[in-house]
Short mmCIF file of C-alpha atoms in Angstrom, two decimals:
data_model
loop_
_atom_site.label_atom_id
_atom_site.label_comp_id
_atom_site.label_asym_id
_atom_site.label_seq_id
_atom_site.Cartn_x
_atom_site.Cartn_y
_atom_site.Cartn_z
CA MET A 133 -63.24 -138.04 0.59
CA HIS A 134 -59.73 -138.13 -0.68
CA ASN A 135 -60.58 -135.48 -3.29
CA ARG A 136 -62.06 -133.13 -0.66
CA THR A 137 -58.94 -133.39 1.50
CA HIS A 138 -56.72 -132.67 -1.46
CA SER A 139 -58.83 -129.63 -2.43
CA ILE A 140 -58.65 -128.24 1.11
CA LYS A 141 -54.84 -128.54 1.12
CA ASN A 142 -54.59 -126.76 -2.20
CA PHE A 143 -56.82 -123.95 -0.93
CA ILE A 144 -54.76 -123.49 2.23
CA GLY A 145 -51.51 -123.49 0.24
CA SER A 146 -52.84 -120.92 -2.17
CA PHE A 147 -54.05 -118.73 0.72
CA LEU A 148 -50.68 -118.79 2.45
CA GLY A 149 -48.89 -117.94 -0.77
CA VAL A 150 -51.13 -114.95 -1.43
CA ALA A 151 -50.72 -113.74 2.17
CA GLY A 152 -46.97 -113.93 1.94
CA ILE A 153 -46.85 -111.94 -1.28
CA SER A 154 -49.19 -109.32 0.20
CA ALA A 155 -46.98 -108.92 3.23
CA VAL A 156 -43.94 -108.30 1.07
CA ILE A 157 -45.84 -105.74 -0.98
CA ALA A 158 -47.30 -104.01 2.07
CA PHE A 159 -44.05 -103.90 4.07
CA PRO A 160 -41.17 -103.64 1.61
CA THR A 161 -38.90 -101.87 4.13
CA ILE A 162 -38.93 -104.96 6.35
CA GLY A 163 -37.39 -106.98 3.60
CA GLN A 164 -34.88 -104.27 2.81
CA ALA A 165 -33.93 -103.87 6.44
CA ASN A 166 -33.31 -107.59 6.75
CA ILE A 167 -31.36 -107.69 3.52
CA ASN A 168 -28.90 -104.87 4.44
CA PRO A 169 -29.11 -103.71 8.07
CA ASN A 170 -25.90 -101.66 7.74
CA THR A 171 -27.39 -99.56 4.96
CA SER A 172 -30.42 -98.76 7.12
CA HIS A 173 -28.21 -97.76 10.06
CA ASN A 174 -26.11 -95.47 7.91
CA SER A 175 -29.21 -93.92 6.41
CA ASN A 176 -30.62 -93.14 9.84
CA ARG A 177 -27.38 -91.50 10.89
CA SER A 178 -27.36 -89.40 7.72
CA ILE A 179 -30.92 -88.19 8.34
CA LEU A 180 -30.08 -87.37 11.95
CA ALA A 181 -27.02 -85.38 10.89
CA GLN A 182 -29.05 -83.39 8.38
CA ASN A 183 -31.63 -82.38 10.97
CA THR A 184 -29.21 -81.61 13.81
CA PRO A 185 -28.12 -77.91 13.82
CA SER A 186 -24.39 -77.72 13.36
CA LYS A 187 -22.23 -75.44 15.48
CA PRO A 188 -19.97 -73.23 13.35
CA SER A 189 -16.29 -73.64 14.06
CA PRO A 190 -14.81 -70.49 15.60
CA ALA A 191 -12.38 -68.60 13.44
CA PRO A 192 -8.80 -68.40 14.68
CA ASN A 193 -8.56 -65.92 17.58
CA SER A 194 -12.31 -65.34 17.29
CA THR A 195 -13.41 -64.92 20.90
CA ASN A 196 -15.19 -62.32 22.99
CA ARG A 197 -11.84 -60.62 23.36
CA THR A 198 -11.86 -59.88 19.62
CA GLY A 199 -14.95 -57.71 19.99
CA ASN A 200 -13.61 -56.10 23.13
CA GLN A 201 -10.25 -55.46 21.48
CA ALA A 202 -11.95 -53.76 18.54
CA ASN A 203 -13.70 -51.43 21.00
CA ILE A 204 -10.42 -50.74 22.80
CA ASP A 205 -8.69 -49.95 19.50
CA GLN A 206 -11.46 -47.64 18.31
CA LYS A 207 -11.54 -45.81 21.63
CA PHE A 208 -7.78 -45.25 21.46
CA VAL A 209 -7.94 -43.99 17.87
CA THR A 210 -10.66 -41.54 18.90
CA GLN A 211 -8.81 -40.29 21.97
CA ALA A 212 -5.46 -39.97 20.20
CA GLY A 213 -7.02 -38.23 17.22
CA GLU A 214 -8.91 -35.77 19.41
CA SER A 215 -5.75 -35.05 21.39
CA ASP A 216 -3.75 -34.28 18.25
CA GLN A 217 -6.40 -31.90 16.94
CA PHE A 218 -6.72 -30.19 20.33
CA GLU A 219 -2.96 -29.60 20.54
CA ILE A 220 -2.87 -28.24 17.00
CA GLN A 221 -5.81 -25.87 17.50
CA THR A 222 -4.71 -24.51 20.88
CA SER A 223 -1.14 -24.08 19.67
CA GLN A 224 -2.29 -22.23 16.55
CA LEU A 225 -4.16 -19.87 18.87
CA ALA A 226 -1.00 -19.49 20.97
CA LEU A 227 0.98 -18.45 17.91
CA GLN A 228 -1.50 -15.61 17.45
CA ARG A 229 -1.90 -14.43 21.04
CA ALA A 230 1.10 -15.48 23.11
CA LYS A 231 3.47 -12.74 24.27
CA SER A 232 6.47 -14.92 25.11
CA PRO A 233 8.77 -16.02 22.27
CA GLU A 234 9.43 -19.25 24.16
CA VAL A 235 5.71 -20.01 24.43
CA LYS A 236 5.35 -19.40 20.71
CA LYS A 237 8.33 -21.66 20.07
CA TYR A 238 6.72 -24.39 22.17
CA ALA A 239 3.41 -23.91 20.35
CA GLN A 240 5.04 -24.31 16.94
CA HIS A 241 6.81 -27.43 18.17
CA MET A 242 3.48 -28.88 19.30
CA ILE A 243 1.89 -28.18 15.92
CA ASN A 244 4.70 -29.94 14.09
CA GLU A 245 4.81 -32.94 16.43
CA HIS A 246 1.07 -33.53 16.60
CA ARG A 247 0.58 -33.11 12.86
CA ASN A 248 3.17 -35.84 12.43
CA SER A 249 1.55 -38.21 14.93
CA SER A 250 -1.88 -37.46 13.46
CA LYS A 251 -0.62 -38.42 10.00
CA GLN A 252 0.77 -41.73 11.29
CA LEU A 253 -2.41 -42.51 13.21
CA SER A 254 -4.57 -41.71 10.20
CA SER A 255 -2.62 -44.11 8.00
CA ILE A 256 -2.97 -47.00 10.46
CA ALA A 257 -6.65 -46.28 11.13
CA GLN A 258 -7.49 -46.31 7.44
CA GLN A 259 -5.67 -49.59 6.89
CA LYS A 260 -7.41 -51.23 9.86
CA GLY A 261 -10.84 -49.72 9.20
CA TYR A 262 -11.10 -47.55 12.32
CA LYS A 263 -12.95 -44.26 12.25
CA LEU A 264 -11.01 -41.08 12.89
CA PRO A 265 -12.65 -38.35 15.00
CA THR A 266 -13.92 -35.22 13.29
CA THR A 267 -13.89 -33.03 16.43
CA ILE A 268 -11.61 -32.45 19.40
CA GLY A 269 -14.14 -34.01 21.79
CA GLN A 270 -16.37 -32.44 24.42
CA ALA A 271 -13.79 -32.42 27.23
CA ASN A 272 -11.15 -30.82 25.02
CA ALA A 273 -13.67 -28.33 23.66
CA SER A 274 -14.23 -26.95 27.16
CA LEU A 275 -10.49 -26.48 27.59
CA LEU A 276 -10.26 -24.71 24.24
CA THR A 277 -13.08 -22.39 25.32
CA GLN A 278 -11.21 -21.66 28.54
CA LEU A 279 -8.12 -20.70 26.55
CA THR A 280 -10.10 -18.59 24.11
CA LYS A 281 -11.62 -16.59 26.96
CA ALA A 282 -8.29 -16.04 28.74
CA VAL A 283 -7.26 -12.39 29.01
CA ASP A 284 -4.16 -11.36 27.09
CA THR A 285 -2.14 -10.69 30.24
CA ASN A 286 -2.68 -14.27 31.42
CA PHE A 287 -2.87 -16.10 28.08
CA ASP A 288 0.64 -17.57 28.14
CA ASN A 289 0.25 -19.10 31.60
CA THR A 290 -3.22 -20.40 30.77
CA TYR A 291 -1.96 -22.04 27.59
CA MET A 292 0.97 -23.73 29.33
CA GLN A 293 -1.18 -24.93 32.21
CA LEU A 294 -3.60 -26.47 29.72
CA GLN A 295 -0.65 -28.16 28.03
CA VAL A 296 0.21 -29.84 31.32
CA THR A 297 -3.39 -30.94 31.83
CA ALA A 298 -3.88 -32.19 28.28
CA HIS A 299 -0.58 -34.04 27.99
CA THR A 300 -1.02 -35.71 31.38
CA LYS A 301 -4.38 -37.08 30.24
CA THR A 302 -3.07 -38.10 26.83
CA LEU A 303 -0.06 -39.90 28.30
CA ASP A 304 -2.37 -41.85 30.62
CA ASN A 305 -4.51 -42.89 27.63
CA TYR A 306 -1.47 -44.07 25.69
CA ARG A 307 -0.07 -46.05 28.60
CA ASN A 308 -3.41 -47.70 29.32
CA TYR A 309 -3.75 -48.69 25.68
CA ILE A 310 -0.23 -50.13 25.52
CA ALA A 311 -1.00 -52.26 28.58
CA ASN A 312 -4.28 -53.60 27.18
CA SER A 313 -3.75 -53.78 23.41
CA SER A 314 -3.05 -56.77 21.18
CA ASN A 315 -3.20 -54.82 17.91
CA SER A 316 0.41 -54.90 16.76
CA ASP A 317 0.27 -51.84 14.49
CA LEU A 318 -1.56 -49.51 16.86
CA LYS A 319 0.43 -50.76 19.82
CA ALA A 320 3.70 -50.07 17.99
CA PHE A 321 2.47 -46.56 17.19
CA ALA A 322 1.46 -45.94 20.80
CA THR A 323 4.74 -47.31 22.14
CA LYS A 324 6.71 -45.06 19.79
CA THR A 325 4.61 -41.95 20.48
CA ALA A 326 4.22 -42.18 24.28
CA PRO A 327 7.80 -41.02 25.05
CA ILE A 328 7.27 -38.02 22.76
CA ILE A 329 4.12 -37.08 24.67
CA GLU A 330 5.97 -37.53 27.95
CA ASN A 331 8.65 -35.14 26.71
CA HIS A 332 5.96 -32.58 25.78
CA LEU A 333 4.58 -32.88 29.29
CA LYS A 334 7.97 -32.35 30.93
CA MET A 335 8.61 -29.30 28.76
CA ALA A 336 5.26 -27.80 29.74
CA GLN A 337 5.82 -28.55 33.43
CA SER A 338 9.23 -26.89 33.29
CA MET A 339 7.89 -23.76 31.63
CA VAL A 340 4.96 -23.47 34.06
CA GLY A 341 7.13 -24.17 37.08
CA ASN A 342 9.77 -21.59 36.09
CA SER A 343 7.44 -18.75 35.12
CA GLY A 344 8.23 -15.81 37.37
CA ASP A 345 6.60 -12.59 38.36
CA SER A 346 7.87 -10.89 35.19
CA GLY A 347 4.89 -12.59 33.61
CA SER A 348 3.97 -13.01 30.01
CA SER A 349 2.44 -9.55 29.79
CA SER A 350 5.89 -7.98 29.58
CA GLY A 351 6.69 -9.95 26.47
CA THR A 352 9.54 -11.83 28.14
CA SER A 353 9.89 -15.58 28.33
CA PRO A 354 8.05 -17.12 31.32
CA SER A 355 10.93 -19.54 31.78
CA ARG A 356 13.93 -17.68 30.34
CA MET A 357 15.25 -20.96 28.98
CA THR A 358 14.90 -23.45 26.18
CA PRO A 359 11.87 -25.70 26.80
CA GLY A 360 12.78 -28.98 28.44
CA THR A 361 16.29 -28.03 29.57
CA GLN A 362 15.46 -27.37 33.23
CA ARG A 363 13.38 -29.00 35.89
CA PRO A 364 10.65 -27.06 37.78
CA THR A 365 11.92 -24.92 40.67
CA THR A 366 10.37 -24.62 44.11
CA ASN A 367 7.65 -21.99 44.30
CA THR A 368 8.17 -19.03 46.61
CA PRO A 369 4.90 -17.83 48.18
CA GLY A 370 3.92 -14.32 47.17
CA THR A 371 6.15 -14.12 44.10
CA GLY A 372 3.36 -14.78 41.64
CA THR A 373 4.95 -18.01 40.48
CA VAL A 374 2.42 -20.47 39.04
CA ARG A 375 2.39 -23.70 41.01
CA PRO A 376 3.10 -26.62 38.66
CA SER A 377 0.89 -29.71 38.56
CA PRO A 378 2.18 -32.52 40.79
CA ASP A 379 4.73 -34.71 39.04
CA THR A 380 3.23 -38.21 38.94
CA GLY A 381 6.29 -39.78 37.42
CA ARG A 382 5.02 -39.53 33.83
#
């Protein structure tokens, strides 16, 4: 009896020992987790970080305004470039067809000035990666066609009136850009060039406003003065004087 009891105890002890070893083999992570719980916690955090999409850090000044500003800059480069080319082309035509020496003098001045501004704009655009226009633009093309079709007896007045129209539009574009730009180089160019454009506009307004009934067909100056030295005079009905565009303060 004593031997049977002893055998049963040995069997139970052996069974428990085998079961314990099997549990360790079958579930090794339980033992590891109990041995170093901090290591398991850190591992879980590492796995979570690897599988969680990271949000890229925005670059300095990289906001929606950056994209909008690039569009504003490109639009200005296009408008300014088209304006320069329009002034050059129409003024070259005026050198060929104008009757008035003063109109021709104004036209040559416009060619020189706008070639200079075009050169400055081109340099900045190339440095900043903006595309320069290859045409004068659709709106300007229609004005050029209007000038091309003008009869010789009215060419001088047509040219000067178009100068008022074109420079008014260009000055507005420059002022709008200056007010909305954060590009230091282009803004400095626009700030420097805007007063020059304003002066061109005032010269054109003076010449249109002072053109009398002698007209350009006689070969005399429509203003009988140096461009920009006088302000427009009041029109007298029936004298044939061309009514100047309203002065908007530009």
